Coordinates of C-alpha atoms in Angstrom, one line a residue:
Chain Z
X16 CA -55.9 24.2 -58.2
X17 CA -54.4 22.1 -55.3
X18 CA -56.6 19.4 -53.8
X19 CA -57.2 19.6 -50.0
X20 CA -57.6 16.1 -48.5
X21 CA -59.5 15.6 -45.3
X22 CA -55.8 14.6 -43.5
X23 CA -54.5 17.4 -44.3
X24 CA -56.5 19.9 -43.3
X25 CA -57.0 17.9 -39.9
X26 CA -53.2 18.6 -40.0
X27 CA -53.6 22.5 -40.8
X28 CA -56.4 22.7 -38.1
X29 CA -53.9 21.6 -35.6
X30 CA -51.2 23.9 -36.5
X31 CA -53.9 26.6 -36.3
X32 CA -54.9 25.9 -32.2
X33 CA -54.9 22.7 -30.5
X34 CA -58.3 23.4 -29.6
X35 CA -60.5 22.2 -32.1
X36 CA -63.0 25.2 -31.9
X37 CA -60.9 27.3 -31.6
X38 CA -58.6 26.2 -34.6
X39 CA -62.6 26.1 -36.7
X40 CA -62.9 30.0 -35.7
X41 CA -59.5 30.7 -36.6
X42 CA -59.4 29.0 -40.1
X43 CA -62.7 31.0 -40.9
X44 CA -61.1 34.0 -39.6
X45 CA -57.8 33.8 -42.0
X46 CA -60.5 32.8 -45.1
X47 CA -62.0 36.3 -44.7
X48 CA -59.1 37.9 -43.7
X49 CA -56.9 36.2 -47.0
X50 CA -60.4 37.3 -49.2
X51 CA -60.4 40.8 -48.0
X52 CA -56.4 41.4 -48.8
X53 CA -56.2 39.1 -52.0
X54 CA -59.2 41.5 -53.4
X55 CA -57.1 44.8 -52.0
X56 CA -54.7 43.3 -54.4
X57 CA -56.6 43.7 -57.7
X58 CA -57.0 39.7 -57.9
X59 CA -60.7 38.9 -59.1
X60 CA -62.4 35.6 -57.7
X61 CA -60.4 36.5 -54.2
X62 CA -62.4 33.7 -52.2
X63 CA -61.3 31.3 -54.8
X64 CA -57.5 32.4 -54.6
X65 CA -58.0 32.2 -50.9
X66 CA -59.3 28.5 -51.4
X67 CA -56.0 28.3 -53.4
X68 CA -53.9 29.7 -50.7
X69 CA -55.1 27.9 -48.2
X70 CA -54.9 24.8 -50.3
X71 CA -51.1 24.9 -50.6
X72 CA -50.7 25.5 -46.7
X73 CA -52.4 22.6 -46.2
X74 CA -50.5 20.4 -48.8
X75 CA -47.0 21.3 -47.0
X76 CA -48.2 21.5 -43.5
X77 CA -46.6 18.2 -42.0
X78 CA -42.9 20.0 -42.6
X79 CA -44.4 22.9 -42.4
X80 CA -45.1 22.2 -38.1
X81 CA -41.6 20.9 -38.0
X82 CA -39.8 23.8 -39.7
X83 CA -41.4 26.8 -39.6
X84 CA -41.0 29.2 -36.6
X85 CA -43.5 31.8 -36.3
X86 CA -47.3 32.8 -37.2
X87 CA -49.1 30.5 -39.4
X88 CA -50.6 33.8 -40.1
X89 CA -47.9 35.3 -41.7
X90 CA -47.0 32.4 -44.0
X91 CA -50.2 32.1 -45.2
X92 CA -50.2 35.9 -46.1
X93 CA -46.9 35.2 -47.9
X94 CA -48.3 31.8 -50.0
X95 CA -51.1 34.8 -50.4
X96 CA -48.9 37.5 -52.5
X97 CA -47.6 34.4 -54.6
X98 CA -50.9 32.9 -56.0
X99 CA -52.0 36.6 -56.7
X100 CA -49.2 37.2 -58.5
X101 CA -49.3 33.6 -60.6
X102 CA -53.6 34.1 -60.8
X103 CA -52.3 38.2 -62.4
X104 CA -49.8 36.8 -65.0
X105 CA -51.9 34.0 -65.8
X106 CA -54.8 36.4 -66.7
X107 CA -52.8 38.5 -68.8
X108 CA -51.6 35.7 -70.7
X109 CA -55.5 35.0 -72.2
X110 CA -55.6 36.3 -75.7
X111 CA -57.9 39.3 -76.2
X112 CA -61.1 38.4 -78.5
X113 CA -60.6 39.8 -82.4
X114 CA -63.4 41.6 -83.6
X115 CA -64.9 38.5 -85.4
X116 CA -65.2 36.3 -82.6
X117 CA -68.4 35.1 -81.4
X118 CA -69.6 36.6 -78.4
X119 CA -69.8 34.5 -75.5
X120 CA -72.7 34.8 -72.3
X121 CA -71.8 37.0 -70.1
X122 CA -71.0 35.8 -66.6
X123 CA -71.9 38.7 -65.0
X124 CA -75.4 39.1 -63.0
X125 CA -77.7 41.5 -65.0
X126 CA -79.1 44.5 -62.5
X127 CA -82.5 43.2 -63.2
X128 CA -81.6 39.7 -61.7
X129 CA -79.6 41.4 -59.2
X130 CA -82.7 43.4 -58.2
X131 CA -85.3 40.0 -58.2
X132 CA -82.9 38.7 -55.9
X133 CA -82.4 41.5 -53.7
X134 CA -86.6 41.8 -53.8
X135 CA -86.4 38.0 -52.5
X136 CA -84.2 38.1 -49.8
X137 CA -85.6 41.2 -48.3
X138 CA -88.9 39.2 -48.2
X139 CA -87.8 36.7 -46.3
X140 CA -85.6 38.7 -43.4
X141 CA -87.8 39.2 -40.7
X142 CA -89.6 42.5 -40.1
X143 CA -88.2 44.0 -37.9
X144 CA -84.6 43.6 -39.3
X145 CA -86.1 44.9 -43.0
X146 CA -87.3 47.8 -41.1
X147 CA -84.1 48.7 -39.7
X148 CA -81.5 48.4 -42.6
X149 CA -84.0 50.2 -44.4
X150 CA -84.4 53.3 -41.6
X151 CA -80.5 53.2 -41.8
X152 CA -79.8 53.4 -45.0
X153 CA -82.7 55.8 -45.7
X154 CA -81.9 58.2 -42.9
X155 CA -78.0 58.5 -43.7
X156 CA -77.5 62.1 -41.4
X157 CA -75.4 61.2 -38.3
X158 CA -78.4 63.0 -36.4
X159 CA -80.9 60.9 -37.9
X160 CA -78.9 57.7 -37.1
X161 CA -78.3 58.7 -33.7
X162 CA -81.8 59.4 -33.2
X163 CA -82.3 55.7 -34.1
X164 CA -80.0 53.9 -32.1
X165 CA -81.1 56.1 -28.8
X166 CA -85.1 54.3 -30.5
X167 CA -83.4 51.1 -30.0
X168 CA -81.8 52.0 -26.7
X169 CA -77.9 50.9 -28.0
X170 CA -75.0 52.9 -29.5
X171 CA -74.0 54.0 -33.0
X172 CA -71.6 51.5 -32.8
X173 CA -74.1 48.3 -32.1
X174 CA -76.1 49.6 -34.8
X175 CA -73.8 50.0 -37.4
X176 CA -72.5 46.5 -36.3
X177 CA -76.0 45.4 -36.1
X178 CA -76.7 46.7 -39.8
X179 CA -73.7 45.4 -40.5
X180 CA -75.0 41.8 -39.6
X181 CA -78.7 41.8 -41.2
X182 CA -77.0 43.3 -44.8
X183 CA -73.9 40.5 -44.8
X184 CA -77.1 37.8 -44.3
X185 CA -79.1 39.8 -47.5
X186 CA -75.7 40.1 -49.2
X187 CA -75.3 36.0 -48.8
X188 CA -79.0 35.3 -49.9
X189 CA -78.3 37.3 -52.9
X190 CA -75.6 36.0 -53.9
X191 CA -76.9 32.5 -53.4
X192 CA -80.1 33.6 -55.6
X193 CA -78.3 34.6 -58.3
X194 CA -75.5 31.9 -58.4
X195 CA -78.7 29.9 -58.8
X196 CA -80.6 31.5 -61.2
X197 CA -77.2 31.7 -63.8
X198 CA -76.3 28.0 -63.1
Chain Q
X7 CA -61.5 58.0 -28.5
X8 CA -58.7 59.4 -30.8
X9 CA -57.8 55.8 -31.8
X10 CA -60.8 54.2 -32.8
X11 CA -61.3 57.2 -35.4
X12 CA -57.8 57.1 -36.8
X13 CA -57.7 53.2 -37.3
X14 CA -61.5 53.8 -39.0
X15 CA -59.9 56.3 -41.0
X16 CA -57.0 54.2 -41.7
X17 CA -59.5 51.4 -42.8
X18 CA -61.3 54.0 -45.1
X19 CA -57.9 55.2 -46.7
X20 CA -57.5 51.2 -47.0
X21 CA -60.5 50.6 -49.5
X22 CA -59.9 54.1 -51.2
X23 CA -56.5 53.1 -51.8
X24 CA -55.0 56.6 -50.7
X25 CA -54.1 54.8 -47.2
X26 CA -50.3 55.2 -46.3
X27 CA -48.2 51.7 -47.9
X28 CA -45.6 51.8 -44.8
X29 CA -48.9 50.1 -42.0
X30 CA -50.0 48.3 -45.4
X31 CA -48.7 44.5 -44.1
X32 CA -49.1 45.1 -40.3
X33 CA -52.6 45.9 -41.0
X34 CA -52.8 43.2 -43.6
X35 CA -51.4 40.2 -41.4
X36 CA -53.8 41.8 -38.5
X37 CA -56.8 41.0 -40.8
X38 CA -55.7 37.7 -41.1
X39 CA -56.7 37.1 -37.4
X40 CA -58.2 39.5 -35.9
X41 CA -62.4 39.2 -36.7
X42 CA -63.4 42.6 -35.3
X43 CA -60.8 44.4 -37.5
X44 CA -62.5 42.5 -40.6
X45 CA -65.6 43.6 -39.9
X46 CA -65.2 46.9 -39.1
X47 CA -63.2 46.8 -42.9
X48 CA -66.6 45.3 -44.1
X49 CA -68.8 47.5 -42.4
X50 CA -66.7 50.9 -44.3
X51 CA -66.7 49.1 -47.4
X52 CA -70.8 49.2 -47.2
X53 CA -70.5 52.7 -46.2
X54 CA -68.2 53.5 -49.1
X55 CA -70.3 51.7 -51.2
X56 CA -73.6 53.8 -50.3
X57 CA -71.6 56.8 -50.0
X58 CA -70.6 55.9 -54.2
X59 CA -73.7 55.4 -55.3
X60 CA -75.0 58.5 -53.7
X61 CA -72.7 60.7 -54.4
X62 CA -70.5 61.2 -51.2
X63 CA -67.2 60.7 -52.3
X64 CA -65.4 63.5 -53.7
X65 CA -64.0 63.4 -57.5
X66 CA -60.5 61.1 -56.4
X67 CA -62.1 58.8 -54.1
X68 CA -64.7 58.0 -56.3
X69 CA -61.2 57.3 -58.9
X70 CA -59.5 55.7 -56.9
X71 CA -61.8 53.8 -55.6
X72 CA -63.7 52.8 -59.1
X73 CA -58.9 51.6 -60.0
X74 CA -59.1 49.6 -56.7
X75 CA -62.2 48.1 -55.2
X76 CA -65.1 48.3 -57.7
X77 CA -62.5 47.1 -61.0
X78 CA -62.4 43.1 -59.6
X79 CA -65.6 41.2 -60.3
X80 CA -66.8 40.7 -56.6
X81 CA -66.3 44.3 -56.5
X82 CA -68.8 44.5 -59.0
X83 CA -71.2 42.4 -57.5
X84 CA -71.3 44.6 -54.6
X85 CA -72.3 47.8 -56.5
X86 CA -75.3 46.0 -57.6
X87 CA -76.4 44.8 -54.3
X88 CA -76.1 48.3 -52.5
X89 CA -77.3 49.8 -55.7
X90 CA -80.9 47.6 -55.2
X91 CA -80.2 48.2 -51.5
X92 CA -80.6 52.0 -52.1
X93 CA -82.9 52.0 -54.4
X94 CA -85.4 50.3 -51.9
X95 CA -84.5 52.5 -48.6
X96 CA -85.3 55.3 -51.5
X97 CA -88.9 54.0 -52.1
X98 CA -89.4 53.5 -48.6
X99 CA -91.9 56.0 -47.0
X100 CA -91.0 59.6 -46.1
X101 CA -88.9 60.2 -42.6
X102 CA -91.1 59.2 -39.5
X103 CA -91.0 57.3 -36.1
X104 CA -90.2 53.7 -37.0
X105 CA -93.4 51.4 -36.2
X106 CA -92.2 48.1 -36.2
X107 CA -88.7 48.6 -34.2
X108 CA -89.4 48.3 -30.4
X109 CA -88.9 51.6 -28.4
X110 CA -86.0 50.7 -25.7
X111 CA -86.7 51.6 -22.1
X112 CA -82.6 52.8 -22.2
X113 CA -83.2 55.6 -25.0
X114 CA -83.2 58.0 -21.9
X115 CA -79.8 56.9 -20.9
X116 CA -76.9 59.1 -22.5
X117 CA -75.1 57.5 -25.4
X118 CA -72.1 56.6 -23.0
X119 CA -74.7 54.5 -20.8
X120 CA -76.0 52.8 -23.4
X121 CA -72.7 51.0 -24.9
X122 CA -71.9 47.2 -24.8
X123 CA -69.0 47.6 -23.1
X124 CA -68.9 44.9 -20.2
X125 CA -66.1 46.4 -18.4
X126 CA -67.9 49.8 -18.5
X127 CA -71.3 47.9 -17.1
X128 CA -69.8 45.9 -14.6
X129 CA -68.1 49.3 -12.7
X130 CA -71.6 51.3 -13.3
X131 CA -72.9 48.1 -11.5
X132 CA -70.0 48.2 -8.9
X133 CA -70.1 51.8 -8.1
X134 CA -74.6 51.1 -8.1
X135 CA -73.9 48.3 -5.5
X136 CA -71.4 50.2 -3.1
X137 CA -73.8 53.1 -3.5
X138 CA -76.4 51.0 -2.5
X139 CA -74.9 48.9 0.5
X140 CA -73.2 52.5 1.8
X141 CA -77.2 54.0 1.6
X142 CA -78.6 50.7 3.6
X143 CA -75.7 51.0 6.2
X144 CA -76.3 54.6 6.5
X145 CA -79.8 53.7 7.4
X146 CA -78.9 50.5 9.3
X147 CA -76.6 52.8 11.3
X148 CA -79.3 55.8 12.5
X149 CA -82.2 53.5 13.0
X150 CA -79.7 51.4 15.3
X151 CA -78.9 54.6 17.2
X152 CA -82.3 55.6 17.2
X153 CA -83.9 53.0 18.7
X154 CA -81.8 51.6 21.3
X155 CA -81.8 53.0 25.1
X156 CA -78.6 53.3 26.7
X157 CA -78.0 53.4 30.9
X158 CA -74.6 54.1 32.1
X159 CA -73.8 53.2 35.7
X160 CA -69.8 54.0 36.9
X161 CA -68.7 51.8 39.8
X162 CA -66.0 52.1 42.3
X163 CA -65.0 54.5 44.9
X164 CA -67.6 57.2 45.4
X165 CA -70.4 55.4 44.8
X166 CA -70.6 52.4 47.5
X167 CA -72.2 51.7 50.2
X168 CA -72.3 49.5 53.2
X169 CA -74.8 46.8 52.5
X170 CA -74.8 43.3 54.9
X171 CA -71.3 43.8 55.2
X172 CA -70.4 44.6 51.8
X173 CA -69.5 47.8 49.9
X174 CA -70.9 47.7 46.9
X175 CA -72.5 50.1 44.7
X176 CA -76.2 50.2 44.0
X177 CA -77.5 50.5 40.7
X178 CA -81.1 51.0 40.0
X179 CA -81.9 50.5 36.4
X180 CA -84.8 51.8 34.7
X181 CA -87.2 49.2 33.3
X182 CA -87.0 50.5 29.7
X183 CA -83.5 50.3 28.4
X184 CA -81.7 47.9 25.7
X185 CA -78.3 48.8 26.8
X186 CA -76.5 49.1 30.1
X187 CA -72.9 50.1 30.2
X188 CA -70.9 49.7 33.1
X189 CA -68.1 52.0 33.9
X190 CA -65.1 50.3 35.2
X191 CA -62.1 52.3 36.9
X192 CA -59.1 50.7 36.3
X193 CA -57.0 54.1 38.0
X194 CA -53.6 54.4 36.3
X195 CA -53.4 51.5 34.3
X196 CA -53.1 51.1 31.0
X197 CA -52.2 47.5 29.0
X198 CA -53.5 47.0 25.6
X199 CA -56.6 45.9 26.4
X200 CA -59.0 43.9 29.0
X201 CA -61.5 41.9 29.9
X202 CA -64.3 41.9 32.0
X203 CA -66.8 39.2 33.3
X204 CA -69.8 39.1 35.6
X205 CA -70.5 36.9 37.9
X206 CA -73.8 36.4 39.9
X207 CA -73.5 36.5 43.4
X208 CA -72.9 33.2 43.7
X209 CA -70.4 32.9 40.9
X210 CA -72.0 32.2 38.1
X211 CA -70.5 34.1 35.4
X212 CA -73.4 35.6 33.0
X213 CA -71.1 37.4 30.7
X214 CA -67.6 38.3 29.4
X215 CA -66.4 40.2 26.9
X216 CA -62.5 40.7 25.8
X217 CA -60.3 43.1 24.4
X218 CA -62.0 46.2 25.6
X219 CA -60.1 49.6 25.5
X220 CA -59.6 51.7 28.5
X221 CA -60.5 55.6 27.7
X222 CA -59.3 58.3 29.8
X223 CA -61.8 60.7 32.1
X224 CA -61.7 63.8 34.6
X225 CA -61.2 61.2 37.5
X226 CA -58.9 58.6 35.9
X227 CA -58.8 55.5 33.2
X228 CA -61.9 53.0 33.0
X229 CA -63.2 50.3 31.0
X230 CA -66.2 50.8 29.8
X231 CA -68.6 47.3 29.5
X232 CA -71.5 46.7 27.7
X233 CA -73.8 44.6 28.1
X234 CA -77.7 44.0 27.1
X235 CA -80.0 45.1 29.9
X236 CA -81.8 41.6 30.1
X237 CA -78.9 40.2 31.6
X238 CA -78.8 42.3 34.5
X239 CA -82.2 41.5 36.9
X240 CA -83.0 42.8 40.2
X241 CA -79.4 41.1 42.5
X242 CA -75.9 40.9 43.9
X243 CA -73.2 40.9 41.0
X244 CA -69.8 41.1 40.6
X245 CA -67.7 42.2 37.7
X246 CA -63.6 41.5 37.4
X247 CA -61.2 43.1 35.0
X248 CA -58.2 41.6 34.2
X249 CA -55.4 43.4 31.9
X250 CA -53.8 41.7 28.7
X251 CA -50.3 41.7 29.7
X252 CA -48.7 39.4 26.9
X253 CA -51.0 37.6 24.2
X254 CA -51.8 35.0 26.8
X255 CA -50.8 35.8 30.3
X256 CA -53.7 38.2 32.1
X257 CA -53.4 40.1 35.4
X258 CA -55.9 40.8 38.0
X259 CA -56.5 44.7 38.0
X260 CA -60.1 45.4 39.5
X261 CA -63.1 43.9 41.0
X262 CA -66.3 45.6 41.9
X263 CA -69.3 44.5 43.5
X264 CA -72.9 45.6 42.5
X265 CA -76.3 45.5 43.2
X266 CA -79.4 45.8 40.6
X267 CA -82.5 47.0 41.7
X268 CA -84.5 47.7 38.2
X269 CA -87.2 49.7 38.3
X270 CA -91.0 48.7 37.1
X271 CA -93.2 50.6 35.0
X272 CA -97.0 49.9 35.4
X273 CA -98.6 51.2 32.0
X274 CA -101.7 52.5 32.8
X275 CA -105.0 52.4 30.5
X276 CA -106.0 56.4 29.9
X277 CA -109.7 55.3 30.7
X278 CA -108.8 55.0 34.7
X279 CA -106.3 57.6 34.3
X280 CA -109.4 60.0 33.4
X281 CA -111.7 58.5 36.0
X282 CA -108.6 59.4 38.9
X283 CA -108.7 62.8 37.3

């Protein structure tokens, strides 16, 4: 895994947008975005490959500013296709377990814990907002929806957006909780 | 509206993996920067993912997308979350008006009214303003006509008299009026425009106004002056006209003299009308 140093993702901000803020908004942007495809791809632990990518950029970007003409964008997405490709052959490399070998702990989240944590973040979103993603998801018929968003006085669009919002905060609270509970 | 569906659809066919491979890097590089596009691709992956676990996806898409999204780990993950997600909107108490979410004044607004679109708002509140100003000016306009008195008076030939001397034209005003217009004749003439001033008798001027337009009557061309009534008391007056020849020379082209003799109205009280009755 390639170490990012402080300098050089100063650097990589930089190349990104002179404007600081701007350059922070477009960094988290290209994360997501480099998640999203390296996952399309079939490569497992996608926001760590990203990390990866990202990683690499960073490590070349002095040259990079003087050499490369173009997108940052689209040489990231090309760094991209290469660490999926290196994290796919590496994986198939791994030797299969033989039947006598001891089982190791499973790393995956049972649907029990899954659930606790779920249970907990639900708790602590604020009524109003559990109310809602619950109504959306319970009342699933476009009429029904519709009818709920006219109730809120907004569009099917800002609700789905809005739902959107309230399940990526439960989605990160769960995944926090359960990260937690199996470290 | 037609491209908003088919990039959503596109988006679906994206996380299915049935979406056509030739868009596959333009829409790729565009998720790389553009933050609306990812979301919209997160908010159909939490569709597709309800739709899984409840059985909305026909027999391929629930194949291909078991091969593609839900074989890597995080994909996984995600089953389990909406999976507990689902199975609490399930236990949540039959269909009925929600309690807790606030009712929005706007819910009697058509969908199209209700949208977050600020270039949509600000021409609703453009076209609301001009409506409103055009109302107001509308009103502005008839109560102006409405309550204002107007008292024409022509002067010229025809309507003098010999007075000390003079010829002048006598023009008795009534007491209650806002507006007088005087009617100039200016006979054949006609410049591009005019102006008149009045003078007192003894040639103080009281008013002028420029770049008055002559009209055309029965008896010939005049410029018509107006002027408010509390100008003109009881007295001798003279008005000139002078013609715009160039944008700064004038010419001398008529000059009338005047007398105001205004009328008074006594109000009286009804009680010593009725005691003269």
């Amino acid at each position: 895994m390639s170490e990012l140093t402080q300098e050089s993702l100063n650097e990589l901000l930089s190349w990104l947008s002179p404007n600081s803020e701007e350059a922070a908004r477009k960094y988290k942007t290209l994360h997501q975005g480099l998640t999203k495809v390296l996952r399309h791809w079939g490569c497992s632990e996608a926001e760590e490959l990203a990390d990866e990518t990202i990683n690499r950029v960073a490590a070349k970007v002095r040259k990079l500013r003087r050499r490369y003409k173009g997108n940052p964008e689209r040489y990231f997405f090309g760094v991209a296709k290469k660490v999926c490709q290196e994290y796919k052959r590496n994986t198939q490399k791994l030797t299969p377990l033989t039947d006598d070998s001891q089982p190791i702990a499973s790393s995956k989240p049972t649907d029990e814990l899954a659930y606790k944590c779920f249970e907990n973040c639900m708790q602590k979103l604020n009524p109003q907002k559990r109310e809602l993603v619950t109504l959306y998801y319970r009342d699933r018929a476009p009429a029904q929806r519709e009818r709920l968003a006219r109730h809120l006085g907004i569009t099917i669009k800002t609700l789905r957006v809005r739902v959107f919002r309230i399940v990526e905060d439960l989605r990160m609270c769960a995944k926090k909780c359960v990260d937690e509970e199996m470290t | 509206m037609k491209r908003p569906l088919r990039k959503r659809k596109y988006i679906r066919q994206y996380v299915l993996g049935t979406h056509d491979p030739r868009h596959q890097q333009q829409f790729e590089e565009r998720l790389l920067t553009d933050e609306k596009l990812l979301e919209e691709l997160s908010t159909v992956e939490n569709e597709l993912l309800y739709d899984y676990l409840s059985g909305g996806l026909s027999q391929s898409e629930r194949e291909s997308f078991e091969k593609g999204f839900l074989a890597t780990a995080d994909g996984e993950r995600d089953l389990q979350f909406f999976r507990a997600l689902k199975n609490n909107a399930d236990s949540f108490a039959p269909a009925g008006d929600s309690t807790l979410l606030p009712r929005s004044w706007k819910r009697f607004l058509p969908a199209f009214l209700r949208g977050d679109n600020i270039f949509f708002k600000l021409s609703i509140v453009t076209v609301m303003l001009i409506l409103v100003f055009a109302g107001l000016f509308v009103i502005f306009q008839s109560q102006r006509n409405q309550g204002v008195t107007v008292f024409t008076a022509t002067l010229g030939p025809g309507t003098t008299r010999m007075i000390g001397g003079k010829e002048m034209t006598v023009v008795e005003m009534p007491s209650d009026i806002d507006i007088v217009v005087l009617q100039l004749p200016i006979g054949e003439q006609n410049a591009r425009s005019y102006r008149a001033s009045l003078y007192t008798d003894k040639g103080e001027e009281k008013f002028t106004q420029d770049g008055l337009q002559s009209e055309s009557t029965l008896t010939g061309r005049i410029v018509p002056l107006r002027l408010p009534s509390n100008i003109l008391v009881s007295g001798d007056y003279r008005v000139k006209v002078k013609a715009h020849v160039t944008d700064v020379e004038l010419e001398d082209v008529a000059s009338y003299s005047f007398r105001v003799v205004r009328q008074l109205t006594v109000t009286v009280p009804a009680k010593f009308l009725k005691a003269v009755v």
